[in-house]
């Protein structure tokens, strides 16, 4: 078979280990893997929601251990997979509120990695701060695409919150036949 | 002589099908004269045939792997657990993989001994439980995962679940130290939790090896975290380059 017709492929294998650094240890996360237009998901699940870790006592880490096993085929290298996560906390009254947004471009070089996704959330004005303090309702993003893009961030005031830990192995296939060094 | 006959004269000889997963035409055939048949090197002693069962079996032939698969060898040990407030613990491990993966040798699942903490200390529970498996596949989908179930005693010594943990085996060859954080399901209400604690039946998963390895169906499941298990993996891979996979950065 001619090597030109072999489509380059990417495997992402690993786990979302957990989250740490939030005000409450009762958290869960929603995640999604974003790719460009010329990428195709061949197998695996590219979005989901993790376990809700409702540990009472204070641990240094909230555990998700959410398995990732994704297989992509691509026609171009632009639009490399971006991992996009939002973490929600649950307070003592059972109210869910956003604790942070974050995104991370997966490593292009094959190998085994331990990565941290650093999270932030919008702060809002004085009214939102009061609402956040008394009602535990943090302001959310309406357009969540801005988490994975660099546009339209000017003027937005955010608070740095915690982090989400990833353990991923990246395996690439047939990129070298097209002259791409990973 | 039938090689599969269990009563064959030398039962220490490897069977024909042992260790063979490649094409039989690719075996290395030893060359040269057969020393055992040489009259000078092997003098005839009366009664020699009685000791033939102690004859050293011939060294296994060199076996080349079947090139239509890639192979992954995982060995290592499940070293210790770090749990607060747990005195004794045993562990059950399961390796799960996708439908195209086959285990060619090794134990897919097993259980450890029950480890107790050293008296008067709150240190780790050491199992140092070794494992060694070989996988083969044609597709990376469903990369093998290790799923650990920790079972310990409650206040009356009954066996309850102390934690589950899951993780993929490393994708890069080499030595990897992993810490798997443990979690266990939480009861739906305080009353159910109390009754379960009295009866010694806390909330647990029905079939953890087949459910924990899946990425879907995890939402709105409430878990309590606590404890961790330290694992050392040694991974080697064969034929991955022939399949076009790059598992390691070239730099």
Short mmCIF file of C-alpha atoms in Angstrom, two decimals:
data_model
loop_
_atom_site.label_atom_id
_atom_site.label_comp_id
_atom_site.label_asym_id
_atom_site.label_seq_id
_atom_site.Cartn_x
_atom_site.Cartn_y
_atom_site.Cartn_z
CA UNK A 1 0.00 0.00 0.00
CA UNK A 2 1.31 3.41 -0.88
CA UNK A 3 2.30 5.30 2.20
CA UNK A 4 0.58 8.48 1.03
CA UNK A 5 -2.83 6.92 1.53
CA UNK A 6 -2.20 6.01 5.13
CA UNK A 7 -4.10 8.44 7.30
CA UNK A 8 -2.20 9.64 10.36
CA UNK A 9 -3.81 8.56 13.58
CA UNK A 10 -3.57 9.61 17.20
CA UNK A 11 -4.38 7.59 20.28
CA UNK A 12 -4.95 9.27 23.63
CA UNK A 13 -4.92 6.80 26.50
CA UNK A 14 -5.03 7.75 30.14
CA UNK A 15 -7.06 9.02 33.03
CA UNK A 16 -8.42 12.17 34.56
CA UNK A 17 -6.91 11.55 37.98
CA UNK A 18 -8.72 14.15 40.01
CA UNK A 19 -8.94 17.76 41.07
CA UNK A 20 -7.47 19.74 43.91
CA UNK A 21 -7.25 23.23 45.25
CA UNK A 22 -10.94 24.08 45.44
CA UNK A 23 -12.84 25.60 48.35
CA UNK A 24 -14.98 22.49 48.66
CA UNK A 25 -13.80 18.91 48.27
CA UNK A 26 -17.17 17.88 46.85
CA UNK A 27 -16.57 18.30 43.16
CA UNK A 28 -17.25 16.72 39.82
CA UNK A 29 -16.07 17.59 36.35
CA UNK A 30 -17.46 17.74 32.86
CA UNK A 31 -14.95 17.25 30.12
CA UNK A 32 -14.77 17.30 26.37
CA UNK A 33 -12.08 16.70 23.80
CA UNK A 34 -12.12 19.34 21.05
CA UNK A 35 -10.56 18.70 17.66
CA UNK A 36 -10.40 20.57 14.39
CA UNK A 37 -12.59 20.14 11.33
CA UNK A 38 -10.34 17.64 9.58
CA UNK A 39 -10.22 15.31 12.51
CA UNK A 40 -12.44 12.30 12.92
CA UNK A 41 -13.15 10.30 16.06
CA UNK A 42 -12.77 6.63 15.14
CA UNK A 43 -13.49 5.11 18.51
CA UNK A 44 -13.88 6.14 22.11
CA UNK A 45 -15.99 8.64 23.99
CA UNK A 46 -14.90 12.26 23.67
CA UNK A 47 -17.05 13.95 26.30
CA UNK A 48 -18.57 13.04 29.59
CA UNK A 49 -18.97 13.63 33.24
CA UNK A 50 -16.89 12.12 35.99
CA UNK A 51 -17.82 10.63 39.32
CA UNK A 52 -19.13 13.04 41.90
CA UNK A 53 -16.60 12.86 44.71
CA UNK A 54 -18.52 13.69 47.87
CA UNK A 55 -15.88 13.05 50.50
CA UNK A 56 -16.68 14.80 53.77
CA UNK A 57 -13.24 15.03 55.29
CA UNK A 58 -10.53 17.19 53.83
CA UNK A 59 -8.30 15.30 51.43
CA UNK A 60 -5.68 16.92 49.31
CA UNK A 61 -7.20 15.52 46.14
CA UNK A 62 -10.70 14.73 44.91
CA UNK A 63 -10.54 11.52 42.93
CA UNK A 64 -12.18 10.93 39.56
CA UNK A 65 -9.97 8.28 37.89
CA UNK A 66 -11.97 8.70 34.72
CA UNK A 67 -10.57 6.56 31.89
CA UNK A 68 -9.81 8.10 28.50
CA UNK A 69 -9.27 5.95 25.42
CA UNK A 70 -9.67 7.94 22.21
CA UNK A 71 -8.67 7.19 18.66
CA UNK A 72 -8.52 9.98 16.06
CA UNK A 73 -7.70 10.08 12.39
CA UNK A 74 -6.64 13.41 10.92
CA UNK A 75 -5.98 14.98 7.57
CA UNK A 76 -4.09 17.96 8.93
CA UNK A 77 -2.13 18.60 12.04
CA UNK A 78 -3.97 21.80 12.86
CA UNK A 79 -6.76 21.25 15.32
CA UNK A 80 -4.74 18.97 17.58
CA UNK A 81 -6.93 17.67 20.43
CA UNK A 82 -7.65 20.16 23.17
CA UNK A 83 -8.90 18.92 26.50
CA UNK A 84 -11.56 21.19 27.91
CA UNK A 85 -12.87 20.73 31.44
CA UNK A 86 -15.25 22.49 33.78
CA UNK A 87 -15.36 21.65 37.47
CA UNK A 88 -18.47 22.05 39.60
CA UNK A 89 -18.59 22.13 43.38
CA UNK A 90 -21.47 21.19 45.62
CA UNK A 91 -21.83 23.04 48.90
CA UNK A 92 -23.33 21.79 52.16
CA UNK A 93 -26.86 22.63 51.04
CA UNK A 94 -26.50 20.66 47.83
CA UNK A 95 -26.21 23.67 45.53
CA UNK A 96 -24.09 23.14 42.44
CA UNK A 97 -21.95 26.02 41.32
CA UNK A 98 -19.16 26.43 38.83
CA UNK A 99 -15.67 26.23 40.25
CA UNK A 100 -13.50 26.60 37.22
CA UNK A 101 -12.95 26.32 33.50
CA UNK A 102 -9.78 25.22 31.86
CA UNK A 103 -8.30 23.82 28.72
CA UNK A 104 -5.12 22.07 27.74
CA UNK A 105 -3.61 21.18 24.38
CA UNK A 106 -2.47 17.59 24.52
CA UNK A 107 1.22 16.97 23.89
CA UNK A 108 2.15 16.38 20.29
CA UNK A 109 5.16 14.23 21.02
CA UNK A 110 4.28 10.65 21.79
CA UNK A 111 4.98 9.52 25.31
CA UNK A 112 3.60 9.29 28.79
CA UNK A 113 2.71 12.51 30.59
CA UNK A 114 1.37 13.78 33.88
CA UNK A 115 -0.33 17.11 33.22
CA UNK A 116 -2.12 19.76 35.23
CA UNK A 117 -4.99 21.81 33.84
CA UNK A 118 -5.13 25.12 35.69
CA UNK A 119 -8.60 26.50 36.15
CA UNK A 120 -10.22 29.90 36.46
CA UNK A 121 -13.75 31.18 36.72
CA UNK A 122 -15.28 34.56 35.93
CA UNK A 123 -15.61 36.94 38.83
CA UNK A 124 -18.29 39.39 37.76
CA UNK A 125 -19.28 42.66 39.32
CA UNK A 126 -20.38 43.62 42.82
CA UNK A 127 -23.85 42.13 42.33
CA UNK A 128 -22.41 38.78 41.21
CA UNK A 129 -19.99 38.82 44.13
CA UNK A 130 -22.86 39.27 46.57
CA UNK A 131 -24.83 36.52 44.87
CA UNK A 132 -21.82 34.28 44.96
CA UNK A 133 -21.27 34.94 48.65
CA UNK A 134 -24.84 34.48 49.88
CA UNK A 135 -26.36 32.11 47.37
CA UNK A 136 -23.23 30.21 46.33
CA UNK A 137 -24.12 30.86 42.71
CA UNK A 138 -20.97 31.75 40.88
CA UNK A 139 -21.27 33.49 37.51
CA UNK A 140 -20.93 31.15 34.56
CA UNK A 141 -19.80 31.59 31.00
CA UNK A 142 -22.53 31.82 28.40
CA UNK A 143 -20.26 31.08 25.46
CA UNK A 144 -18.11 28.22 26.59
CA UNK A 145 -16.12 28.17 23.36
CA UNK A 146 -14.04 31.00 24.71
CA UNK A 147 -12.39 28.56 27.10
CA UNK A 148 -10.57 26.89 24.23
CA UNK A 149 -9.92 30.01 22.16
CA UNK A 150 -7.81 33.05 22.76
CA UNK A 151 -10.31 35.55 21.40
CA UNK A 152 -12.61 37.91 23.28
CA UNK A 153 -10.92 37.65 26.61
CA UNK A 154 -10.00 41.28 26.98
CA UNK A 155 -11.70 42.89 29.94
CA UNK A 156 -12.87 39.68 31.55
CA UNK A 157 -12.06 39.48 35.23
CA UNK A 158 -11.41 36.01 36.56
CA UNK A 159 -10.47 34.27 39.76
CA UNK A 160 -7.84 31.55 39.76
CA UNK A 161 -9.14 28.43 41.44
CA UNK A 162 -7.71 24.90 41.43
CA UNK A 163 -6.39 22.36 39.00
CA UNK A 164 -7.33 19.11 37.34
CA UNK A 165 -4.70 16.41 37.03
CA UNK A 166 -4.36 14.30 33.92
CA UNK A 167 -2.29 11.24 33.20
CA UNK A 168 -2.20 10.59 29.47
CA UNK A 169 -0.20 8.57 27.06
CA UNK A 170 -0.09 9.82 23.47
CA UNK A 171 0.61 7.35 20.66
CA UNK A 172 0.82 8.59 17.08
CA UNK A 173 0.75 6.51 13.93
CA UNK A 174 2.00 7.14 10.40
CA UNK A 175 2.88 10.79 10.86
CA UNK A 176 6.45 10.06 9.77
CA UNK A 177 5.24 8.78 6.40
CA UNK A 178 4.06 12.31 5.67
CA UNK A 179 7.26 13.94 6.79
CA UNK A 180 6.00 15.17 10.15
CA UNK A 181 8.40 14.83 13.04
CA UNK A 182 6.60 14.51 16.34
CA UNK B 1 4.88 -40.39 20.52
CA UNK B 2 1.99 -38.11 21.17
CA UNK B 3 3.31 -34.91 22.65
CA UNK B 4 0.13 -34.22 24.54
CA UNK B 5 0.19 -37.60 26.27
CA UNK B 6 0.64 -36.88 29.99
CA UNK B 7 2.27 -40.31 30.50
CA UNK B 8 5.00 -39.80 27.96
CA UNK B 9 8.44 -40.88 29.22
CA UNK B 10 9.93 -37.50 29.94
CA UNK B 11 7.28 -35.22 31.29
CA UNK B 12 9.80 -32.40 31.72
CA UNK B 13 10.09 -32.01 28.00
CA UNK B 14 8.09 -29.04 26.81
CA UNK B 15 5.00 -29.88 24.89
CA UNK B 16 4.90 -28.98 21.26
CA UNK B 17 2.40 -26.21 21.76
CA UNK B 18 4.19 -24.67 24.74
CA UNK B 19 5.50 -21.15 24.26
CA UNK B 20 4.56 -21.20 20.58
CA UNK B 21 2.47 -18.43 19.18
CA UNK B 22 4.25 -17.79 15.93
CA UNK B 23 4.62 -19.64 12.68
CA UNK B 24 6.27 -23.00 13.23
CA UNK B 25 8.32 -22.65 10.06
CA UNK B 26 10.28 -19.80 11.59
CA UNK B 27 11.75 -21.79 14.45
CA UNK B 28 15.46 -21.93 14.83
CA UNK B 29 16.60 -25.47 14.15
CA UNK B 30 19.79 -26.47 15.99
CA UNK B 31 22.57 -27.46 13.64
CA UNK B 32 25.44 -29.85 14.06
CA UNK B 33 25.68 -33.43 15.29
CA UNK B 34 23.43 -34.56 18.09
CA UNK B 35 25.68 -34.98 21.11
CA UNK B 36 23.33 -37.33 22.86
CA UNK B 37 23.65 -39.85 20.03
CA UNK B 38 27.45 -39.66 19.80
CA UNK B 39 29.06 -42.97 20.86
CA UNK B 40 32.23 -41.42 22.30
CA UNK B 41 30.77 -38.48 24.16
CA UNK B 42 27.92 -40.58 25.47
CA UNK B 43 29.34 -43.94 26.57
CA UNK B 44 26.93 -46.74 27.13
CA UNK B 45 26.47 -47.43 30.81
CA UNK B 46 24.33 -50.31 31.99
CA UNK B 47 21.19 -48.99 33.57
CA UNK B 48 21.56 -45.54 32.04
CA UNK B 49 18.01 -45.61 30.78
CA UNK B 50 16.71 -45.62 34.35
CA UNK B 51 18.08 -42.13 34.82
CA UNK B 52 16.73 -40.74 31.60
CA UNK B 53 13.95 -38.97 33.43
CA UNK B 54 16.58 -36.81 35.11
CA UNK B 55 18.09 -35.83 31.80
CA UNK B 56 18.13 -32.13 31.33
CA UNK B 57 15.42 -31.11 28.87
CA UNK B 58 16.69 -29.47 25.72
CA UNK B 59 16.74 -25.73 25.83
CA UNK B 60 13.66 -24.18 24.26
CA UNK B 61 13.96 -23.35 20.64
CA UNK B 62 14.13 -19.74 19.61
CA UNK B 63 10.63 -18.67 18.82
CA UNK B 64 9.93 -15.67 16.68
CA UNK B 65 6.70 -13.78 17.31
CA UNK B 66 3.93 -13.67 14.81
CA UNK B 67 4.31 -10.43 12.91
CA UNK B 68 0.60 -9.90 12.47
CA UNK B 69 0.32 -8.80 16.11
CA UNK B 70 2.06 -6.39 18.38
CA UNK B 71 2.97 -7.52 21.84
CA UNK B 72 3.07 -5.82 25.21
CA UNK B 73 4.76 -7.34 28.20
CA UNK B 74 3.79 -5.89 31.57
CA UNK B 75 5.47 -6.93 34.73
CA UNK B 76 5.84 -5.27 38.05
CA UNK B 77 4.40 -5.31 41.50
CA UNK B 78 1.58 -3.80 43.47
CA UNK B 79 3.68 -2.49 46.29
CA UNK B 80 1.66 -0.98 49.09
CA UNK B 81 -1.51 0.80 50.06
CA UNK B 82 -1.84 3.98 52.04
CA UNK B 83 -5.12 4.03 53.93
CA UNK B 84 -6.03 6.04 56.97
CA UNK B 85 -7.99 4.22 59.63
CA UNK B 86 -7.75 0.80 58.01
CA UNK B 87 -5.87 -1.92 59.84
CA UNK B 88 -6.04 -4.86 57.47
CA UNK B 89 -6.53 -5.00 53.76
CA UNK B 90 -6.38 -7.41 50.91
CA UNK B 91 -6.49 -6.62 47.27
CA UNK B 92 -7.87 -8.17 44.12
CA UNK B 93 -6.57 -7.11 40.77
CA UNK B 94 -8.06 -7.51 37.29
CA UNK B 95 -6.59 -6.64 33.94
CA UNK B 96 -9.24 -5.70 31.43
CA UNK B 97 -8.72 -4.91 27.76
CA UNK B 98 -10.72 -4.42 24.62
CA UNK B 99 -12.18 -7.26 22.56
CA UNK B 100 -9.26 -7.41 20.16
CA UNK B 101 -6.72 -7.95 22.89
CA UNK B 102 -5.59 -11.38 23.93
CA UNK B 103 -3.62 -12.43 26.97
CA UNK B 104 -0.90 -14.81 25.85
CA UNK B 105 0.53 -15.57 29.24
CA UNK B 106 0.11 -14.54 32.85
CA UNK B 107 -2.71 -14.26 35.30
CA UNK B 108 -5.51 -11.96 34.28
CA UNK B 109 -6.77 -11.55 37.82
CA UNK B 110 -5.65 -12.53 41.25
CA UNK B 111 -5.78 -11.75 44.91
CA UNK B 112 -3.17 -10.83 47.43
CA UNK B 113 -2.56 -11.80 50.99
CA UNK B 114 -4.15 -9.86 53.83
CA UNK B 115 -1.74 -7.24 55.03
CA UNK B 116 -1.86 -5.80 58.53
CA UNK B 117 -0.23 -2.65 59.67
CA UNK B 118 2.77 -3.00 61.92
CA UNK B 119 1.68 -2.95 65.53
CA UNK B 120 1.12 0.49 66.96
CA UNK B 121 1.90 2.29 63.74
CA UNK B 122 -0.17 3.99 61.11
CA UNK B 123 2.06 3.20 58.22
CA UNK B 124 1.44 1.62 54.87
CA UNK B 125 0.14 -1.86 54.17
CA UNK B 126 2.72 -3.69 52.12
CA UNK B 127 1.66 -6.44 49.74
CA UNK B 128 4.50 -6.35 47.22
CA UNK B 129 2.41 -8.47 44.93
CA UNK B 130 4.09 -9.32 41.62
CA UNK B 131 2.37 -9.72 38.30
CA UNK B 132 3.59 -10.56 34.81
CA UNK B 133 1.38 -10.58 31.74
CA UNK B 134 1.74 -10.60 28.02
CA UNK B 135 -0.81 -9.06 25.71
CA UNK B 136 -1.11 -9.09 21.98
CA UNK B 137 -3.43 -7.20 19.70
CA UNK B 138 -3.81 -5.68 16.28
CA UNK B 139 -5.49 -2.47 17.41
CA UNK B 140 -4.72 -0.07 20.22
CA UNK B 141 -8.39 0.46 20.98
CA UNK B 142 -9.16 -0.91 24.41
CA UNK B 143 -5.69 -0.52 25.83
CA UNK B 144 -5.40 -2.77 28.90
CA UNK B 145 -6.30 -1.37 32.26
CA UNK B 146 -5.60 -2.47 35.79
CA UNK B 147 -8.53 -2.45 38.18
CA UNK B 148 -7.92 -2.88 41.88
CA UNK B 149 -10.46 -3.71 44.55
CA UNK B 150 -9.35 -3.21 48.16
CA UNK B 151 -11.25 -5.18 50.76
CA UNK B 152 -10.77 -4.74 54.48
CA UNK B 153 -12.43 -5.49 57.75
CA UNK B 154 -15.01 -3.30 59.42
CA UNK B 155 -15.44 -2.87 63.18
CA UNK B 156 -16.65 -6.47 63.55
CA UNK B 157 -14.13 -7.96 61.17
CA UNK B 158 -16.53 -8.41 58.29
CA UNK B 159 -15.22 -7.89 54.80
CA UNK B 160 -16.31 -4.63 53.26
CA UNK B 161 -15.11 -2.66 50.27
CA UNK B 162 -12.51 -0.07 51.17
CA UNK B 163 -11.83 1.23 47.72
CA UNK B 164 -11.70 0.73 44.00
CA UNK B 165 -9.05 2.03 41.69
CA UNK B 166 -8.45 1.90 37.98
CA UNK B 167 -5.75 2.98 35.61
CA UNK B 168 -4.34 2.22 32.18
CA UNK B 169 -1.01 0.51 32.00
CA UNK B 170 1.64 2.93 30.71
CA UNK B 171 1.82 3.45 26.97
CA UNK B 172 5.53 4.09 26.95
CA UNK B 173 8.06 1.32 27.51
CA UNK B 174 10.13 1.61 30.63
CA UNK B 175 9.69 1.68 34.36
CA UNK B 176 6.73 3.63 35.68
CA UNK B 177 5.64 4.27 39.24
CA UNK B 178 1.95 4.89 39.58
CA UNK B 179 -0.22 5.99 42.45
CA UNK B 180 -3.82 4.94 42.00
CA UNK B 181 -6.21 6.87 44.19
CA UNK B 182 -9.02 4.83 45.64
CA UNK B 183 -12.71 5.58 45.85
CA UNK B 184 -15.79 3.74 47.00
CA UNK B 185 -19.47 4.33 46.31
CA UNK B 186 -21.52 6.26 48.81
CA UNK B 187 -24.90 5.14 50.01
CA UNK B 188 -27.89 7.06 48.78
CA UNK B 189 -28.95 8.22 52.24
CA UNK B 190 -27.67 8.33 55.79
CA UNK B 191 -30.19 5.70 56.89
CA UNK B 192 -29.11 3.23 54.22
CA UNK B 193 -25.51 3.88 55.16
CA UNK B 194 -26.24 3.25 58.84
CA UNK B 195 -28.15 0.01 58.18
CA UNK B 196 -25.43 -1.11 55.79
CA UNK B 197 -22.76 -0.45 58.39
CA UNK B 198 -24.72 -2.50 60.95
CA UNK B 199 -25.26 -5.40 58.57
CA UNK B 200 -21.76 -5.29 57.15
CA UNK B 201 -22.99 -4.61 53.64
CA UNK B 202 -21.89 -1.19 52.56
CA UNK B 203 -22.56 0.09 49.08
CA UNK B 204 -20.44 -1.61 46.47
CA UNK B 205 -20.30 -2.03 42.73
CA UNK B 206 -21.76 -5.16 41.19
CA UNK B 207 -19.09 -5.95 38.63
CA UNK B 208 -16.16 -3.56 39.03
CA UNK B 209 -13.86 -5.07 36.35
CA UNK B 210 -16.38 -4.55 33.60
CA UNK B 211 -17.82 -1.22 34.73
CA UNK B 212 -14.86 0.76 35.99
CA UNK B 213 -12.94 0.49 32.77
CA UNK B 214 -15.67 2.25 30.81
CA UNK B 215 -15.68 5.99 30.27
CA UNK B 216 -19.45 6.27 30.08
CA UNK B 217 -22.06 5.89 32.75
CA UNK B 218 -20.03 7.58 35.43
CA UNK B 219 -22.06 10.73 35.80
CA UNK B 220 -24.05 11.45 38.97
CA UNK B 221 -22.46 8.47 40.70
CA UNK B 222 -21.47 9.58 44.16
CA UNK B 223 -18.13 8.36 45.37
CA UNK B 224 -16.06 8.88 48.48
CA UNK B 225 -12.34 9.02 47.98
CA UNK B 226 -9.64 7.94 50.34
CA UNK B 227 -6.44 5.98 50.24
CA UNK B 228 -4.06 5.17 47.47
CA UNK B 229 -2.17 2.20 46.08
CA UNK B 230 1.36 2.36 44.73
CA UNK B 231 2.16 0.25 41.68
CA UNK B 232 5.35 -0.20 39.69
CA UNK B 233 4.99 -1.16 36.04
CA UNK B 234 7.72 -2.42 33.77
CA UNK B 235 6.51 -2.27 30.19
CA UNK B 236 8.14 -3.55 27.05
CA UNK B 237 6.64 -3.52 23.60
CA UNK B 238 7.30 -5.53 20.46
CA UNK B 239 6.37 -4.80 16.85
CA UNK B 240 4.86 -1.39 17.59
CA UNK B 241 7.18 0.22 15.05
CA UNK B 242 6.14 -2.26 12.37
CA UNK B 243 2.56 -1.19 12.88
CA UNK B 244 3.57 2.43 12.42
CA UNK B 245 3.03 3.48 16.02
CA UNK B 246 5.36 5.88 17.73
CA UNK B 247 5.14 5.51 21.48
CA UNK B 248 8.10 7.64 22.47
CA UNK B 249 9.47 10.98 21.51
CA UNK B 250 12.55 10.79 19.31
CA UNK B 251 14.45 13.46 21.22
#
